[in-house]
Structures are given as C-alpha cells and as structure tokens.
Coordinates of C-alpha atoms in Angstrom, one line a residue:
X1 CA -113.0 -28.5 15.3
X2 CA -111.3 -26.9 18.3
X3 CA -107.5 -26.9 18.3
X4 CA -106.0 -29.2 21.0
X5 CA -104.9 -27.5 24.2
X6 CA -101.2 -27.2 24.5
X7 CA -99.6 -28.9 27.6
X8 CA -97.7 -26.4 29.7
X9 CA -94.0 -27.0 29.7
X10 CA -92.2 -28.4 32.8
X11 CA -90.7 -24.9 33.4
X12 CA -94.1 -23.3 33.2
X13 CA -95.7 -25.7 35.6
X14 CA -92.9 -25.3 38.1
X15 CA -93.0 -21.5 37.8
X16 CA -96.8 -21.6 38.6
X17 CA -96.1 -23.7 41.8
X18 CA -96.0 -22.2 45.3
X19 CA -92.4 -21.9 46.4
X20 CA -92.7 -24.6 49.1
X21 CA -94.4 -27.1 46.8
X22 CA -91.7 -27.4 44.1
X23 CA -90.6 -31.0 45.0
X24 CA -94.2 -32.2 45.1
X25 CA -94.9 -30.7 41.6
X26 CA -91.7 -32.1 40.2
X27 CA -92.7 -35.5 41.6
X28 CA -96.1 -35.4 40.0
X29 CA -94.7 -34.3 36.6
X30 CA -92.0 -37.1 36.7
X31 CA -94.7 -39.7 37.6
X32 CA -96.9 -38.6 34.7
X33 CA -94.1 -38.5 32.1
X34 CA -91.6 -41.2 33.3
X35 CA -93.5 -43.4 35.7
X36 CA -91.5 -42.2 38.6
X37 CA -92.5 -43.8 41.9
X38 CA -90.4 -41.6 44.3
X39 CA -88.7 -38.3 44.0
X40 CA -86.3 -36.8 46.5
X41 CA -84.5 -33.5 46.3
X42 CA -81.2 -33.5 48.2
X43 CA -79.3 -30.2 48.8
X44 CA -75.7 -29.8 49.7
X45 CA -75.1 -28.4 53.2
X46 CA -72.9 -25.4 53.8
X47 CA -69.9 -27.5 54.6
X48 CA -70.3 -29.5 51.4
X49 CA -70.1 -32.7 53.5
X50 CA -73.6 -34.1 53.1
X51 CA -76.6 -34.0 50.8
X52 CA -79.8 -33.5 52.9
X53 CA -83.3 -34.3 51.8
X54 CA -85.6 -31.3 51.6
X55 CA -88.3 -31.7 54.3
X56 CA -90.0 -29.4 56.7
X57 CA -88.5 -29.0 60.1
X58 CA -87.6 -31.0 62.1
X59 CA -85.7 -33.0 59.5
X60 CA -86.4 -36.7 59.9
X61 CA -84.7 -38.1 56.8
X62 CA -81.0 -39.0 57.1
X63 CA -78.5 -37.1 54.9
X64 CA -76.1 -39.0 52.6
X65 CA -72.5 -38.3 51.8
X66 CA -71.8 -35.5 49.3
X67 CA -68.7 -37.4 48.1
X68 CA -69.4 -41.1 48.3
X69 CA -72.2 -43.4 47.2
X70 CA -74.4 -43.0 44.1
X71 CA -75.8 -39.6 45.1
X72 CA -72.5 -38.2 46.2
X73 CA -70.8 -39.4 43.0
X74 CA -73.4 -37.7 40.9
X75 CA -72.8 -34.5 42.9
X76 CA -69.0 -34.6 42.8
X77 CA -68.6 -35.8 39.2
X78 CA -71.6 -33.7 38.0
X79 CA -72.9 -36.6 35.9
X80 CA -76.1 -38.7 36.3
X81 CA -75.6 -42.0 38.1
X82 CA -78.0 -44.9 37.7
X83 CA -78.2 -47.1 40.8
X84 CA -79.4 -50.7 40.4
X85 CA -81.6 -51.4 43.4
X86 CA -82.5 -54.7 45.1
X87 CA -86.0 -54.4 43.6
X88 CA -85.8 -55.4 39.9
X89 CA -88.9 -53.4 39.2
X90 CA -87.2 -50.1 39.6
X91 CA -83.9 -48.2 39.5
X92 CA -82.7 -45.0 41.1
X93 CA -81.4 -42.2 38.9
X94 CA -79.3 -39.5 40.7
X95 CA -79.2 -36.3 38.7
X96 CA -76.9 -33.4 39.7
X97 CA -78.6 -30.0 40.0
X98 CA -76.4 -27.1 39.0
X99 CA -77.5 -23.6 38.2
X100 CA -75.1 -21.5 36.1
X101 CA -72.1 -23.3 37.6
X102 CA -73.4 -23.3 41.2
X103 CA -73.8 -26.9 42.4
X104 CA -76.9 -27.1 44.5
X105 CA -77.5 -30.8 45.1
X106 CA -79.0 -33.9 43.5
X107 CA -82.5 -35.0 42.4
X108 CA -83.0 -38.7 43.1
X109 CA -85.8 -40.3 41.0
X110 CA -87.0 -43.9 41.3
X111 CA -88.1 -45.1 37.9
X112 CA -88.9 -48.4 36.1
X113 CA -85.8 -50.0 34.4
X114 CA -87.3 -49.0 31.0
X115 CA -87.0 -45.3 32.0
X116 CA -83.3 -45.5 32.8
X117 CA -82.0 -45.5 29.2
X118 CA -79.6 -42.7 28.1
X119 CA -82.3 -40.7 26.3
X120 CA -84.7 -40.7 29.2
X121 CA -81.9 -39.9 31.7
X122 CA -81.1 -36.9 29.6
X123 CA -84.7 -35.7 29.8
X124 CA -84.8 -36.3 33.5
X125 CA -81.7 -34.1 33.8
X126 CA -83.6 -31.3 32.0
X127 CA -86.3 -31.5 34.6
X128 CA -83.7 -31.5 37.4
X129 CA -82.1 -28.3 35.9
X130 CA -85.5 -26.6 35.6
X131 CA -86.2 -27.5 39.2
X132 CA -82.9 -26.1 40.3
X133 CA -83.6 -22.7 38.7
X134 CA -86.9 -22.5 40.5
X135 CA -85.4 -23.5 43.8
X136 CA -82.9 -20.6 43.5
X137 CA -85.8 -18.2 42.8
X138 CA -88.0 -19.7 45.5
X139 CA -85.3 -18.9 48.1
X140 CA -86.5 -15.3 48.1
X141 CA -89.9 -16.4 49.4
X142 CA -89.4 -19.4 51.6
X143 CA -86.9 -20.7 54.1
X144 CA -87.5 -24.4 53.2
X145 CA -84.5 -24.8 50.9
X146 CA -82.1 -22.8 53.1
X147 CA -83.1 -24.9 56.1
X148 CA -82.3 -28.1 54.1
X149 CA -78.7 -26.8 53.6
X150 CA -77.8 -26.8 57.3
X151 CA -77.1 -29.8 59.5
X152 CA -77.1 -27.7 62.6
X153 CA -78.0 -24.2 63.6
X154 CA -75.8 -21.4 62.2
X155 CA -74.4 -18.6 64.4
X156 CA -75.9 -15.2 63.6
X157 CA -72.6 -14.1 62.1
X158 CA -72.6 -17.1 59.8
X159 CA -76.2 -16.4 58.8
X160 CA -75.3 -12.9 57.8
X161 CA -72.2 -14.0 55.9
X162 CA -74.0 -16.7 53.9
X163 CA -76.6 -14.1 52.8
X164 CA -73.8 -12.0 51.4
X165 CA -72.4 -14.7 49.1
X166 CA -73.3 -14.9 45.4
X167 CA -73.2 -18.7 45.5
X168 CA -70.4 -21.2 45.5
X169 CA -69.8 -21.4 41.8
X170 CA -70.3 -19.7 38.4
X171 CA -69.6 -20.8 34.9
X172 CA -69.4 -19.3 31.5
X173 CA -67.6 -20.3 28.3
X174 CA -64.6 -18.2 29.3
X175 CA -64.2 -19.5 32.9
X176 CA -65.5 -21.8 35.7
X177 CA -65.4 -20.7 39.3
X178 CA -65.6 -22.9 42.4
X179 CA -65.5 -21.5 45.9
X180 CA -65.6 -22.7 49.5
X181 CA -66.0 -21.1 52.9
X182 CA -65.1 -22.8 56.2
X183 CA -66.0 -23.1 59.1
X184 CA -69.4 -23.2 57.5
X185 CA -71.5 -22.8 60.7
X186 CA -69.6 -20.2 62.8
X187 CA -67.8 -18.0 60.3
X188 CA -67.0 -14.4 60.9
X189 CA -65.5 -12.0 58.4
X190 CA -64.4 -13.9 55.2
X191 CA -66.3 -13.4 52.0
X192 CA -66.0 -13.9 48.2
X193 CA -68.0 -12.1 45.6
X194 CA -68.2 -11.9 41.8
X195 CA -70.1 -10.2 39.0
X196 CA -70.0 -11.0 35.4
X197 CA -70.9 -8.8 32.4
X198 CA -70.7 -9.0 28.7
X199 CA -67.0 -8.4 28.5
X200 CA -65.7 -8.5 32.1
X201 CA -65.6 -10.5 35.3
X202 CA -65.0 -8.8 38.7
X203 CA -63.9 -11.1 41.5
X204 CA -63.2 -10.1 45.1
X205 CA -62.0 -12.0 48.3
X206 CA -62.5 -10.1 51.5
X207 CA -61.2 -10.9 55.0
X208 CA -62.9 -8.7 57.7
X209 CA -61.0 -8.1 60.9
X210 CA -62.2 -9.7 64.1
X211 CA -64.6 -12.4 65.0
X212 CA -68.3 -13.1 65.2
X213 CA -70.9 -10.3 64.7
X214 CA -68.3 -7.5 64.7
X215 CA -66.5 -9.1 61.8
X216 CA -69.7 -9.9 60.0
X217 CA -70.9 -6.3 60.2
X218 CA -67.6 -5.0 59.1
X219 CA -67.5 -7.4 56.1
X220 CA -71.1 -6.6 55.2
X221 CA -70.2 -2.9 55.0
X222 CA -67.1 -3.5 53.0
X223 CA -68.8 -5.8 50.5
X224 CA -71.8 -3.5 50.2
X225 CA -69.6 -0.5 49.5
X226 CA -67.6 -2.5 46.9
X227 CA -70.8 -3.6 45.2
X228 CA -72.2 -0.1 45.3
X229 CA -69.1 1.3 43.7
X230 CA -68.9 -1.5 41.1
X231 CA -72.5 -1.0 40.1
X232 CA -71.8 2.7 39.5
X233 CA -69.5 1.6 36.7
X234 CA -66.3 3.1 38.1
X235 CA -62.8 1.6 37.9
X236 CA -61.3 -1.0 40.2
X237 CA -59.0 1.4 42.1
X238 CA -61.8 3.8 42.7
X239 CA -64.0 1.0 43.9
X240 CA -61.4 0.3 46.5
X241 CA -61.1 4.0 47.4
X242 CA -64.8 4.4 48.0
X243 CA -65.1 1.2 50.0
X244 CA -62.1 2.4 52.1
X245 CA -63.8 5.7 52.8
X246 CA -67.0 3.9 53.8
X247 CA -65.2 1.6 56.3
X248 CA -63.0 4.3 57.7
X249 CA -66.0 6.7 58.2
X250 CA -67.7 4.0 60.3
X251 CA -64.8 2.6 62.3
X252 CA -62.2 5.4 62.2
X253 CA -59.3 3.0 61.4
X254 CA -60.0 0.7 64.5
X255 CA -61.3 -2.1 62.2
X256 CA -60.5 -2.7 58.6
X257 CA -61.1 -5.3 55.8
X258 CA -58.3 -6.9 53.7
X259 CA -59.5 -7.3 50.2
X260 CA -58.2 -8.6 46.8
X261 CA -60.0 -7.1 43.8
X262 CA -59.6 -8.6 40.3
X263 CA -61.2 -7.5 37.0
X264 CA -60.8 -9.8 34.0
X265 CA -61.1 -8.8 30.4
X266 CA -62.9 -11.8 28.9
X267 CA -61.7 -11.1 25.4
X268 CA -58.0 -10.7 26.1
X269 CA -57.3 -12.3 29.5
X270 CA -55.8 -9.1 30.8
X271 CA -56.4 -8.8 34.6
X272 CA -56.5 -5.6 36.6
X273 CA -55.8 -6.1 40.3
X274 CA -55.8 -4.2 43.6
X275 CA -54.2 -6.0 46.6
X276 CA -55.6 -4.2 49.6
X277 CA -54.5 -6.5 52.4
X278 CA -53.9 -10.1 53.1
X279 CA -55.6 -12.5 50.6
X280 CA -53.1 -14.2 48.3
X281 CA -53.3 -15.3 44.7
X282 CA -51.7 -18.3 43.1
X283 CA -51.5 -19.3 39.4
X284 CA -51.1 -22.8 38.0
X285 CA -49.8 -22.8 34.4
X286 CA -49.0 -26.3 33.2
X287 CA -47.2 -28.0 36.1
X288 CA -45.9 -24.7 37.5
X289 CA -47.4 -23.1 40.6
X290 CA -46.5 -19.5 41.3
X291 CA -47.7 -16.9 43.7
X292 CA -48.7 -13.8 41.8
X293 CA -46.8 -11.1 43.6
X294 CA -48.9 -7.9 43.8
X295 CA -48.0 -4.7 45.6
X296 CA -49.4 -4.9 49.1
X297 CA -51.5 -1.8 49.7
X298 CA -53.5 -0.7 52.8
X299 CA -56.6 -2.7 53.8
X300 CA -59.9 -1.0 53.3
X301 CA -60.6 1.4 56.2
X302 CA -57.2 1.4 57.8
X303 CA -56.4 5.0 57.0
X304 CA -58.5 7.9 55.8
X305 CA -58.7 8.6 52.0
X306 CA -56.2 5.9 51.0
X307 CA -55.4 6.0 47.3
X308 CA -55.2 2.7 45.5
X309 CA -53.3 1.8 42.3
X310 CA -54.1 -1.0 39.9
X311 CA -51.6 -3.5 38.7
X312 CA -52.0 -5.8 35.7
X313 CA -51.1 -9.4 34.8
X314 CA -52.3 -11.8 32.2
X315 CA -54.0 -15.2 32.1
X316 CA -53.9 -17.7 29.3
X317 CA -56.2 -20.5 28.3
X318 CA -55.6 -23.5 30.6
X319 CA -54.5 -21.3 33.6
X320 CA -56.0 -21.9 37.0
X321 CA -56.1 -19.1 39.6
X322 CA -56.6 -19.8 43.3
X323 CA -57.3 -16.9 45.7
X324 CA -57.1 -17.7 49.5
X325 CA -57.8 -15.6 52.6
X326 CA -55.3 -15.3 55.5
X327 CA -57.2 -18.0 57.3
X328 CA -55.7 -20.4 54.7
X329 CA -52.2 -19.3 53.8
X330 CA -51.3 -18.0 57.3
X331 CA -52.4 -21.0 59.4
X332 CA -49.7 -22.9 61.2
X333 CA -49.7 -26.6 62.1
X334 CA -48.8 -27.8 65.6
X335 CA -45.1 -27.9 64.5
X336 CA -45.2 -24.3 63.3
X337 CA -45.4 -25.0 59.5
X338 CA -47.3 -22.4 57.6
X339 CA -49.9 -23.9 55.3
X340 CA -49.3 -21.5 52.4
X341 CA -45.5 -22.2 52.3
X342 CA -45.6 -25.8 51.2
X343 CA -48.7 -27.9 51.9
X344 CA -50.9 -25.6 49.8
X345 CA -48.7 -26.3 46.7
X346 CA -48.9 -30.0 47.3
X347 CA -52.7 -29.9 47.5
X348 CA -52.9 -27.7 44.3
X349 CA -50.6 -30.1 42.4
X350 CA -52.7 -33.2 43.5
X351 CA -56.0 -31.6 42.4
X352 CA -54.9 -30.1 39.1
X353 CA -57.2 -32.3 37.1
X354 CA -60.2 -31.9 39.3
X355 CA -63.0 -29.3 39.0
X356 CA -62.5 -25.9 40.6
X357 CA -65.3 -26.7 43.0
X358 CA -63.5 -29.9 44.2
X359 CA -60.1 -28.1 44.3
X360 CA -61.5 -25.4 46.6
X361 CA -63.0 -28.0 48.9
X362 CA -59.8 -30.0 48.8
X363 CA -57.7 -27.0 49.9
X364 CA -59.9 -26.6 53.0
X365 CA -59.8 -30.3 53.7
X366 CA -56.0 -30.2 53.4
X367 CA -56.0 -27.2 55.8
X368 CA -58.0 -29.1 58.3
X369 CA -55.6 -32.0 58.1
X370 CA -52.7 -29.6 58.4
X371 CA -54.0 -28.2 61.8
X372 CA -55.0 -31.7 63.0
X373 CA -58.6 -30.9 63.7
X374 CA -62.1 -31.3 62.4
X375 CA -63.0 -27.6 62.6
X376 CA -61.0 -24.5 62.0
X377 CA -60.5 -21.7 64.5
X378 CA -60.3 -19.0 61.8
X379 CA -62.3 -18.4 58.6
X380 CA -60.9 -19.9 55.4
X381 CA -62.1 -18.7 52.0
X382 CA -60.9 -20.3 48.8
X383 CA -61.9 -19.3 45.3
X384 CA -60.6 -21.4 42.3
X385 CA -61.0 -20.2 38.7
X386 CA -60.2 -22.1 35.6
X387 CA -59.6 -19.8 32.6
X388 CA -60.6 -20.8 29.1
X389 CA -60.7 -17.4 27.5
X390 CA -62.9 -16.1 24.8
X391 CA -60.8 -16.9 21.8
X392 CA -60.4 -20.5 22.8
X393 CA -64.0 -20.8 23.9
X394 CA -65.4 -19.6 20.6
X395 CA -62.8 -21.2 18.3

C-alpha cells in the first residue's frame, strides 16, 4: 500500500508561486481550506494614510483608510477584526500583515460565519503572516507590491530614498521600533537605518543637506558608507570617520550629512552614541520626557578626516527613545514657535501608551498641524524605540 502523499504547507505553496501571483494563490488556498469567497490584499501607502488593494496598474479599486473602519482598525491595532456584513451568509475578516515588526498592510478575507470563530481566525492569521513574508521576498522580482504602496507618482529623489530604508518597523524581544518619513512622495535627504545582531542593535538617523536629487545622492553615499563600515565590524566612532571621509572626498565639504549613530548592547542596555550633526534624541522614562544631550560633533563630510568620539548612556526596561531629524525639531509655526521646544513633548505625552509605529506617525501628524498645512516643505524622519531589554524579556 502506497503511503499517502503529503499536502504541501501553505508556506511551501506560496514559495512555489510566481511573485506576481501570490494573492491569487493565497485566495485559492483560503477557498480550499476555509471556504473563502473573496480575498483582498491591502498594502499601506508610503504616507501611512490609506490601505490600497494590490492590483495591476492602473489601480481601479478604491483605497480605504489606514486608521478608521474595520481594515484600518486591524492595521492600527495589529489585531484581527471580524466585520459583520449585510449578507448573513458571510463575514469579512481583516487580518494585519506584519513581518518582523514591519507593518505591511491587511489581508481581508470573506468567509462563511462558521469560519469566523477564534480558532479559525488564528489560522487565517497564520496564512496572512506567511503571505507577508513572501510579499517582502517577491519585492526583489516584481514591482507589483511597490506600486500598490503609492497613491501617486513618487519623485525620483523619493524613489531613491525609499529604496534605502530597511522598512518602517522592526521587533525583537528586547525592543520594538516604529519609524515614519514625511513628505512621503517628494522627500530629499532624510533617512533612518538599523541592523540587529545577536547582541547589538545599531540605529542611525541621517539628514542629508539640500533638496531633491542632490540631497538623495548625498544621503545614499553617506548611508552606503556607514553600512560598509558597519559590516566591516568596526566601532561606531570609526564608522562615522570612514563615512565622513567618503562624503568629503566626493563633495569637498560643500555638502554634508548630519547623522546620529546609536549602538545598543541588548544584554545590558548600554548605548554608545555619536552625534554628528542635527538629529535629536529624546527619552521617555515613566512620565518624564528629557532630551538626551550629546556632544555635538561635525556632520559627516564637513571637514577632512574629522575624528569622532563615542559617548555612552543607558536605557532601562520601559524606556522609550524618539529620534527626530531637523525637519521635525527645527520647524516653526506661523507664529514662530519651534516644534521641538514644546509641541513635541505634548505629542509624546499624549501617545505614551500607543505603539512606537503610531507614535512616530502621530509626531508627523502633530508637526503638520503645527505648520498648518497638509504637506511639509522639509523632510521629517521620526524613529521611536520601545526598550524591554534582555533580562526583562527572558525573565
């Protein structure tokens, strides 16, 4: 008697699917296993304002809010939402899709009411997670999912900057990161970057001088040089030195990049820091908000062969760190009030209990309200990190 053939797992079937056909394959699997009648993948746009259905260009389906309604609630709260529809024969289950802490969007699945129980929703969520991982991988081979993340055409500078970013979130037991970059469709020189290892996390926020393509090229060089030095395994100060040399050799001091470099020891919470320019760092500990005062050193590329020195501070379980570019803290309202001197603290206090992702977005939303416009004239990069620490995480 022949042994029964094993059924390939969801992950295996998705991996075997052509990059552009992932949604169709997920729909077929969900129909076979859960009786799903309709499956829609919605991805968050660059501004984190809407969730847009994945379709080929030109997009014909209308986007939905990333903050309101059933799908928006699932995305913001990062929890499944079961929507009761007008048709008693089915219900819509909205499942957040997040890959290693990076929130991508929502998978909306129309299923019979019998398939909307807690156990089934949990299994649906596992399929959504598997699909998310494949979407990230498929982005190397198709533009379909990147196209779904934009509601209008990006400038070339913005296209270059988005390709530099590691994502908009990262999560491990020791920390959770949420980040936001605005204006999303016409950015110039702002960037954030991170890399995690077994025992350390390196985080940088960079503000390249200038606007448009010039700023984007400058930031690309600075971030590439920092990554190259980091991947060589050298210390934080030397990473800054090598990046400084790379930028100066190209621009001769005419253009430079302000950068904040942080390296966290995951076991102890000790943080090494190099403040090479204008990004600022705030810490929330309990109800106290304080700016971490670091020695201001020269931006990368301003002078030839600048030597940088590391400073240290410590984070404790429960701390929240918020790093912001000059486009955030230095922006003035119509009355001349600087955002970073008061309004920022109000926003941080009001969002203390929200996720790092929502806090980063709320800082940018508060900045827009501060300047009284729907779009910002300068780049604004915000990175929010909640620290748990290894001892607390493994206790």
